[in-house]
Coordinates of C-alpha atoms in Angstrom, one line a residue:
M28 CA 3.7 -13.3 -4.5
R29 CA 5.5 -10.7 -6.6
L30 CA 9.2 -10.1 -5.7
F31 CA 11.8 -8.0 -7.3
G32 CA 14.1 -10.9 -8.2
G33 CA 14.0 -10.7 -12.0
I34 CA 15.2 -7.2 -12.5
P35 CA 18.8 -7.0 -13.8
V36 CA 20.1 -4.1 -11.6
F37 CA 23.3 -4.7 -9.8
L38 CA 24.8 -2.3 -7.3
T39 CA 28.2 -2.1 -5.6
A40 CA 28.6 -0.7 -2.1
G41 CA 31.6 1.3 -1.1
G42 CA 34.2 0.4 1.5
L43 CA 33.6 0.6 5.2
V44 CA 33.4 4.1 6.5
S45 CA 34.3 5.3 10.0
A46 CA 32.1 8.3 10.9
Q47 CA 33.4 11.2 13.0
F48 CA 31.4 12.2 16.0
Q49 CA 29.3 15.4 16.1
K50 CA 27.5 15.0 19.4
P51 CA 28.6 11.7 20.9
L52 CA 26.4 10.0 23.5
S53 CA 29.4 8.3 25.0
N54 CA 33.2 8.3 24.5
A55 CA 34.6 6.4 21.5
H56 CA 35.5 2.8 22.2
D57 CA 39.0 1.5 21.6
D58 CA 37.5 -1.5 19.7
A59 CA 35.4 0.9 17.6
K60 CA 32.2 -1.0 18.2
F61 CA 30.1 1.9 17.0
N62 CA 29.9 5.4 15.7
V63 CA 26.9 7.6 16.5
R64 CA 25.9 11.3 16.0
E65 CA 23.0 13.4 17.0
Q66 CA 21.5 15.0 13.9
S67 CA 20.0 18.5 13.5
P68 CA 16.6 19.5 12.1
D69 CA 18.1 20.6 8.7
L70 CA 18.4 16.9 7.8
C71 CA 14.9 16.0 9.2
D72 CA 12.8 18.3 11.4
A73 CA 11.5 15.2 13.2
G74 CA 9.7 16.9 16.1
S75 CA 12.0 15.0 18.5
R76 CA 15.7 14.2 19.1
Y77 CA 17.2 11.7 16.7
W78 CA 20.5 10.1 15.9
T79 CA 22.2 8.2 13.1
G80 CA 25.1 5.8 13.3
T81 CA 26.7 2.5 12.6
V82 CA 27.3 -0.6 14.7
N83 CA 30.3 -2.7 13.7
I84 CA 29.1 -6.3 13.6
T85 CA 32.6 -7.5 12.6
E86 CA 35.7 -5.8 11.2
E87 CA 34.2 -6.5 7.8
K88 CA 30.7 -5.3 8.1
S89 CA 28.6 -2.6 9.9
M90 CA 24.9 -1.9 10.3
F91 CA 23.5 1.6 9.8
F92 CA 20.6 2.9 11.8
W93 CA 18.3 5.9 12.5
Y94 CA 17.0 6.4 16.0
F95 CA 14.1 8.8 16.4
Q96 CA 12.8 9.4 19.9
S97 CA 9.1 9.5 20.5
R98 CA 7.4 12.9 20.1
N99 CA 5.3 12.1 23.1
K100 CA 7.0 10.3 26.1
P101 CA 10.4 8.9 25.0
D102 CA 11.2 7.5 28.4
T103 CA 8.1 5.3 28.6
D104 CA 6.8 4.9 25.0
P105 CA 7.4 1.6 23.2
L106 CA 10.8 0.9 21.6
L107 CA 10.4 -0.3 18.0
L108 CA 12.9 -1.8 15.5
W109 CA 11.7 -1.3 11.9
M110 CA 12.8 -3.4 8.9
S111 CA 11.7 -2.7 5.3
G112 CA 11.0 -5.5 2.9
G113 CA 12.4 -6.4 -0.5
P114 CA 14.6 -8.3 0.1
G115 CA 16.9 -5.4 -0.3
A116 CA 14.7 -2.4 0.6
T117 CA 16.5 0.1 2.9
G118 CA 15.4 1.6 6.2
E119 CA 15.3 4.9 4.4
L120 CA 12.4 3.6 2.3
G121 CA 10.4 2.8 5.5
C122 CA 11.5 6.0 7.3
F123 CA 11.1 8.6 4.6
I124 CA 8.3 7.0 2.4
G125 CA 6.6 5.0 5.1
T126 CA 6.1 5.4 8.8
G127 CA 8.7 8.0 9.8
P128 CA 8.5 11.6 10.8
C129 CA 9.8 13.2 7.6
A130 CA 9.5 13.1 3.9
V131 CA 11.7 14.4 1.1
N132 CA 10.5 17.4 -0.8
P133 CA 10.1 17.5 -4.6
D134 CA 13.4 19.3 -4.9
G135 CA 15.3 16.2 -3.7
N136 CA 17.5 18.4 -1.5
S137 CA 15.3 19.1 1.6
T138 CA 12.7 17.4 3.9
R139 CA 9.5 18.3 5.6
R140 CA 8.0 17.2 8.9
L141 CA 5.0 14.9 8.7
E142 CA 2.0 15.5 10.9
Y143 CA 1.5 11.8 11.5
S144 CA 4.3 9.3 12.2
W145 CA 4.8 6.2 14.3
T146 CA 7.2 8.4 16.3
D147 CA 4.1 10.2 17.6
H148 CA 3.8 7.4 20.2
A149 CA 7.0 5.3 19.9
N150 CA 10.7 5.4 19.8
V151 CA 11.6 4.0 16.4
I152 CA 14.9 2.6 15.0
Y153 CA 15.1 2.1 11.3
I154 CA 17.9 -0.1 9.9
D155 CA 19.5 -1.0 6.6
Q156 CA 19.5 -4.8 6.5
P157 CA 20.6 -7.3 5.3
I158 CA 24.0 -5.7 5.7
G159 CA 25.2 -4.7 2.3
I160 CA 22.2 -2.5 1.4
G161 CA 21.8 1.2 1.8
F162 CA 24.4 2.6 4.3
S163 CA 25.1 -0.7 5.9
E164 CA 28.4 -1.8 4.4
I165 CA 30.2 -5.1 3.9
A166 CA 33.8 -5.6 2.6
N167 CA 32.9 -8.7 0.5
R168 CA 29.4 -8.7 -1.1
D169 CA 29.6 -12.5 -1.5
D170 CA 29.2 -12.5 2.3
I171 CA 25.8 -10.8 2.3
A172 CA 23.3 -12.7 4.4
V173 CA 20.9 -14.7 2.2
S174 CA 19.0 -16.6 4.9
L175 CA 17.0 -15.8 8.0
E176 CA 19.5 -17.5 10.2
E177 CA 22.4 -15.4 8.8
G178 CA 20.5 -12.2 9.0
A179 CA 19.3 -13.0 12.5
R180 CA 22.9 -13.3 13.8
D181 CA 23.6 -9.8 12.6
I182 CA 20.4 -8.5 14.2
Y183 CA 21.1 -10.1 17.5
S184 CA 24.7 -8.6 17.5
F185 CA 23.3 -5.2 16.5
L186 CA 20.7 -5.1 19.2
S187 CA 23.0 -6.4 21.9
T188 CA 25.6 -3.7 21.1
L189 CA 23.0 -1.0 20.7
S190 CA 21.5 -1.7 24.1
T191 CA 24.8 -2.2 26.0
D192 CA 27.2 0.3 24.5
V193 CA 25.4 2.8 22.2
F194 CA 22.2 3.5 24.2
P195 CA 22.6 1.9 27.7
E196 CA 19.1 3.3 28.6
F197 CA 17.7 0.6 26.3
S198 CA 19.0 -2.2 28.5
G199 CA 16.1 -4.2 29.9
R200 CA 13.4 -2.3 27.9
P201 CA 11.0 -4.4 25.9
W202 CA 11.5 -4.4 22.1
H203 CA 8.8 -4.5 19.5
I204 CA 10.3 -6.1 16.3
T205 CA 8.4 -4.7 13.3
G206 CA 8.6 -4.9 9.5
E207 CA 6.6 -4.8 6.3
S208 CA 6.3 -7.1 3.2
M209 CA 9.4 -9.4 3.3
G210 CA 9.5 -8.2 6.9
G211 CA 7.0 -10.9 7.6
H212 CA 9.9 -13.3 7.2
Y213 CA 12.4 -11.1 8.9
V214 CA 10.3 -10.3 11.9
T215 CA 9.2 -13.9 12.4
G216 CA 12.6 -15.6 11.8
Y217 CA 14.7 -13.0 13.6
T218 CA 12.4 -13.0 16.7
K219 CA 12.4 -16.8 16.9
Y220 CA 16.2 -16.7 16.7
I221 CA 16.4 -14.1 19.5
M222 CA 13.9 -15.9 21.7
N223 CA 15.8 -19.2 21.3
L224 CA 19.0 -17.6 22.4
E225 CA 17.4 -15.9 25.3
Q226 CA 15.7 -19.1 26.5
E227 CA 19.1 -20.8 26.4
R228 CA 20.6 -17.9 28.4
A229 CA 17.7 -18.2 31.0
A230 CA 18.3 -21.9 31.3
R231 CA 21.9 -21.1 32.3
G232 CA 20.7 -18.5 34.8
L233 CA 21.8 -15.5 32.7
N234 CA 20.0 -12.3 32.4
P235 CA 18.4 -11.5 29.0
R236 CA 20.2 -9.4 26.6
I237 CA 17.2 -8.6 24.4
N238 CA 13.7 -8.5 25.8
V239 CA 11.3 -9.0 22.9
S240 CA 7.7 -8.1 23.9
S241 CA 5.9 -8.2 20.5
A242 CA 6.3 -8.8 16.8
V243 CA 4.5 -6.5 14.4
I244 CA 4.0 -7.6 10.8
V245 CA 2.7 -5.0 8.3
D246 CA 1.4 -6.3 4.9
G247 CA 3.7 -9.2 5.5
Y248 CA 5.0 -12.1 3.4
I249 CA 4.5 -15.2 5.6
D250 CA 3.6 -18.1 3.3
A251 CA 3.7 -17.8 -0.5
S252 CA 1.5 -20.9 -0.9
Y253 CA -1.6 -18.8 0.0
Q254 CA -0.8 -16.1 -2.5
S255 CA -2.6 -17.9 -5.4
S256 CA -5.9 -18.3 -3.6
G257 CA -5.4 -14.7 -2.4
Y258 CA -5.1 -13.4 -5.9
Y259 CA -8.2 -15.3 -6.9
D260 CA -10.2 -14.0 -3.9
F261 CA -8.9 -10.4 -4.5
F262 CA -9.7 -10.2 -8.2
C263 CA -12.6 -12.6 -8.6
T264 CA -14.6 -12.8 -5.3
N265 CA -13.6 -9.2 -4.3
W266 CA -14.3 -9.7 -0.7
D267 CA -14.1 -6.6 1.5
P268 CA -13.0 -7.8 5.0
V269 CA -14.0 -4.5 6.6
S270 CA -17.6 -4.6 5.5
D271 CA -17.7 -8.4 5.1
S272 CA -19.3 -8.0 1.7
R273 CA -18.5 -8.7 -1.9
T274 CA -18.6 -6.5 -5.0
A275 CA -18.3 -7.2 -8.7
P276 CA -15.2 -9.1 -9.8
L277 CA -12.2 -7.1 -11.0
M278 CA -11.3 -9.5 -13.8
N279 CA -13.4 -11.1 -16.5
E280 CA -15.2 -14.4 -16.2
T281 CA -12.7 -16.3 -18.4
A282 CA -9.7 -15.2 -16.3
C283 CA -11.5 -16.0 -13.1
S284 CA -12.6 -19.4 -14.3
E285 CA -9.0 -20.3 -15.3
M286 CA -7.7 -19.0 -11.9
A287 CA -10.3 -21.0 -10.0
A288 CA -9.3 -24.1 -11.8
A289 CA -5.6 -23.7 -11.0
V290 CA -6.0 -22.8 -7.3
P291 CA -6.6 -26.3 -5.9
T292 CA -3.3 -27.5 -7.5
C293 CA -1.5 -24.6 -6.0
E294 CA -3.0 -25.2 -2.6
L295 CA -2.0 -28.9 -2.7
M296 CA 1.6 -28.0 -3.6
G297 CA 1.6 -25.4 -0.9
A298 CA 0.6 -28.0 1.6
H299 CA 3.5 -30.2 0.6
C300 CA 5.8 -27.1 0.9
R301 CA 4.6 -26.3 4.4
E302 CA 4.9 -29.9 5.5
S303 CA 8.3 -30.5 4.1
Y304 CA 10.0 -27.1 4.4
N305 CA 11.9 -28.4 1.3
P306 CA 13.3 -25.4 -0.8
K307 CA 13.0 -27.4 -4.0
L308 CA 9.4 -28.3 -3.4
C309 CA 8.5 -24.7 -2.4
L310 CA 10.3 -23.3 -5.4
S311 CA 8.4 -25.7 -7.7
M312 CA 5.1 -24.6 -6.0
M313 CA 6.0 -20.9 -6.6
D314 CA 6.9 -21.6 -10.2
T315 CA 3.7 -23.5 -10.9
C316 CA 1.4 -21.0 -9.2
E317 CA 3.1 -18.0 -10.8
R318 CA 2.6 -19.5 -14.2
T319 CA -1.1 -20.5 -13.7
V320 CA -2.6 -18.0 -11.2
G321 CA 0.0 -15.3 -10.7
K322 CA 0.3 -14.6 -14.5
Y323 CA -3.0 -12.8 -14.4
F324 CA -1.7 -10.5 -11.7
T325 CA 1.6 -10.0 -13.6
E326 CA -0.3 -9.1 -16.8
E327 CA -2.2 -6.4 -14.9
T328 CA 1.0 -4.8 -13.5
R329 CA 1.7 -2.6 -16.6
P330 CA 1.4 1.0 -17.5
G331 CA -2.3 1.8 -17.0
G332 CA -2.9 -1.4 -15.1
W333 CA -3.1 -2.1 -11.4
D334 CA -0.6 -0.6 -8.9
P335 CA 0.2 -3.8 -7.0
Y336 CA 0.8 -1.9 -3.8
D337 CA -2.5 0.1 -3.9
S338 CA -5.3 -1.1 -6.1
R339 CA -6.9 2.3 -6.0
H340 CA -4.2 3.6 -8.3
S341 CA -2.9 2.7 -11.7
C342 CA 0.6 1.6 -12.5
E343 CA 2.7 4.3 -14.1
E344 CA 6.1 2.5 -14.5
P345 CA 6.5 -1.2 -13.7
P346 CA 7.6 -3.0 -11.7
L347 CA 7.5 -0.6 -8.7
C348 CA 4.8 1.6 -10.1
S349 CA 3.8 5.0 -8.8
N350 CA 3.9 4.5 -5.0
F351 CA 7.6 3.5 -5.1
A352 CA 8.7 5.9 -7.8
H353 CA 10.2 8.4 -5.4
G354 CA 13.2 9.7 -7.3
E355 CA 13.5 12.7 -5.0
T356 CA 14.2 10.4 -2.0
W357 CA 17.0 8.6 -4.0
E358 CA 18.3 12.0 -5.0
F359 CA 18.3 13.3 -1.5
F360 CA 20.4 10.4 -0.1
N361 CA 22.9 10.8 -2.8
Q362 CA 23.4 14.5 -2.1
P363 CA 27.0 15.1 -0.9
W364 CA 25.9 17.2 2.1
V365 CA 23.4 14.6 3.3
Q366 CA 26.0 11.8 3.1
E367 CA 28.5 13.9 4.9
K368 CA 26.1 14.4 7.7
L369 CA 25.5 10.7 7.9
G370 CA 29.3 10.0 7.9
F371 CA 29.7 8.9 4.3
S372 CA 31.2 10.2 1.1
G373 CA 30.4 9.2 -2.5
L374 CA 28.5 6.1 -1.6
P375 CA 26.2 5.0 -4.4
F376 CA 23.0 4.8 -2.4
E377 CA 19.9 2.9 -3.7
L378 CA 16.5 2.6 -2.0
I379 CA 16.3 -1.0 -3.1
D380 CA 19.4 -3.1 -3.7
F381 CA 18.4 -5.5 -6.5
D382 CA 21.8 -7.3 -6.3
T383 CA 20.9 -8.4 -2.7
N384 CA 17.4 -9.2 -3.9
N385 CA 18.7 -11.5 -6.6
R386 CA 21.0 -13.2 -4.1
W387 CA 18.1 -14.1 -1.9
V388 CA 16.1 -15.4 -4.9
K389 CA 19.0 -17.6 -6.0
A390 CA 19.5 -19.0 -2.5
E391 CA 16.0 -20.4 -2.6
H392 CA 15.4 -19.9 1.2
L393 CA 13.1 -17.1 0.1
Y394 CA 10.4 -19.5 -0.9
L395 CA 10.1 -21.3 2.4
P396 CA 7.2 -20.2 4.7
V397 CA 7.7 -19.0 8.2
T398 CA 4.5 -20.7 9.6
R399 CA 6.5 -23.1 11.8
E400 CA 8.5 -20.2 13.3
L401 CA 5.4 -18.1 13.8
T402 CA 3.6 -21.0 15.4
W403 CA 6.6 -21.7 17.7
L404 CA 6.5 -18.1 18.9
L405 CA 2.8 -18.2 19.7
D406 CA 3.0 -21.6 21.5
N407 CA 6.3 -21.3 23.3
T408 CA 6.9 -17.7 24.2
D409 CA 5.1 -14.7 25.6
V410 CA 5.8 -12.6 22.5
R411 CA 2.6 -11.0 21.2
I412 CA 1.9 -10.9 17.5
L413 CA 0.2 -8.0 15.8
V414 CA -0.6 -8.3 12.1
I415 CA -1.7 -5.2 10.1
N416 CA -2.9 -5.4 6.5
G417 CA -4.2 -2.8 4.1
N418 CA -7.0 -4.3 2.0
N419 CA -5.9 -2.4 -1.1
D420 CA -2.5 -4.2 -1.2
I421 CA -2.7 -6.7 -4.0
I422 CA 0.7 -8.4 -3.4
M423 CA 0.1 -9.0 0.3
Q424 CA -3.7 -9.3 0.4
V425 CA -5.7 -9.6 3.6
V426 CA -7.2 -12.9 2.7
S427 CA -3.9 -14.8 2.4
R428 CA -2.5 -13.2 5.6
T429 CA -5.6 -14.2 7.6
V430 CA -5.7 -17.8 6.2
T431 CA -2.0 -18.3 6.8
I432 CA -2.0 -17.4 10.5
F433 CA -5.2 -18.8 11.7
S434 CA -4.7 -22.1 9.9
E435 CA -1.2 -22.7 11.4
A436 CA -1.2 -21.3 14.9
N437 CA -2.4 -23.3 17.9
S438 CA -2.5 -20.3 20.2
Y439 CA -4.2 -17.2 19.0
L440 CA -2.2 -14.5 20.8
L441 CA -2.8 -12.3 17.8
V442 CA -4.6 -9.2 16.6
T443 CA -5.5 -8.5 13.0
L444 CA -6.4 -4.9 12.1
L445 CA -8.1 -4.4 8.8
G446 CA -8.3 -0.8 7.5
K447 CA -7.9 1.3 4.4
C448 CA -4.9 3.6 4.8
D449 CA -5.3 7.0 3.1
C450 CA -1.9 6.6 1.6
W451 CA 0.7 3.8 1.4
M452 CA 1.9 2.8 4.9
R453 CA 1.5 6.4 6.0
S454 CA 0.4 7.1 9.5
L455 CA -1.6 4.6 11.4
G456 CA -3.0 7.6 13.0
K457 CA -4.9 8.5 9.9
V458 CA -6.8 5.6 8.6
K459 CA -10.5 4.9 7.9
H460 CA -12.8 2.8 10.1
N461 CA -11.5 4.4 13.4
I462 CA -8.3 2.4 13.6
E463 CA -6.0 4.8 15.4
V464 CA -2.5 4.8 16.9
K465 CA -4.0 4.1 20.3
D466 CA -5.4 0.8 19.0
I467 CA -1.9 -0.1 17.7
R468 CA -0.4 0.7 21.1
T469 CA -3.0 -1.6 22.7
G470 CA -1.7 -4.3 20.4
F471 CA 1.7 -3.7 21.9
S472 CA 0.6 -3.8 25.5
N473 CA -2.2 -6.3 25.7
K474 CA -2.7 -9.9 24.6
A475 CA -5.4 -10.5 22.1
N476 CA -8.2 -12.6 23.3

């Protein structure tokens, strides 16, 4: 798997900001649990009402969010929490370059409404997490969460306050926890943490605080040990899971032979990693597999080579390549008038916080799989799991995602949708092979057989 860990970019967030209310949903609390404001179409003509705000997790840190009501039936449509990957990618990346209702114009100073969005049929909340990235601020950056357990505590506190104090109408409604890329870890780990706490509350006769109905993983990082064989299958066997057919290899015979020879060792080390959950063993596995199999992928991620996020395009500027090179979005969120509307001033905003990314890499928890957590959810809860994978994504290929889940889970309450998106993560209402939003909503409301 390719992460952003080796890039020497270090960012510093500003101090905590207390936003002033524009259109408060409720009176300000004496303990300043949250700040929220309804936004106007000049920031984003979303086609529905929407709010931005912060929830204070402690006196030292706050989590920033966008809440977009559904364009359809906000009172009854699903309630989604969206997390971008990275680690260190902001909710703004997912919202304005991914699944949200608006995109930034080339001038970097305005936005436009998108025809297709997840908000067509869902209420979606985008967040900047782990706290310390984007507009989510922390007093001491050494306290940034660098493990799933640390991040999960903040998420649980955020959702509890959001449902109780900020938007009381959320209370009791089912949540769909969603995320992409590193979100495979976030979604799985955070959902398990929440369900553990809720089961403990139920055992004490207490009502649930957070009702999780499903977990949705999009092009997700679940288990790095399957990435090597995934690279080999992608480049050398070139299996198309939609047509269940194979085409000519994308790499030459020499490279494919060397990759094939290295895959068994990677798979054996991966098995030891999964069995032990030992960070040192998993790190050793990652290092070995990156040097033997992953190097061929790395060599191709260069100007004129493969775009790792969409193999149909070439890479213009590594490591993020064309699909992430959205300077206009970065420029927009650093505009003084935009930050003023969001309740900030002079905050050095970045779409991806590489300082946070490097902290996760150094902490080594990053290399652990989440197969145990995913299996636990499938076997011990009623949470439904929906996995979506674009088969042009090289980093998070379909093959490795499918192998990961079906080799580990004992209960198959899971749907895998395979489709070629017309553009990166854009609109599940506009994909080939007749996979539409209504199919995604079926995944939310029905168990897979």
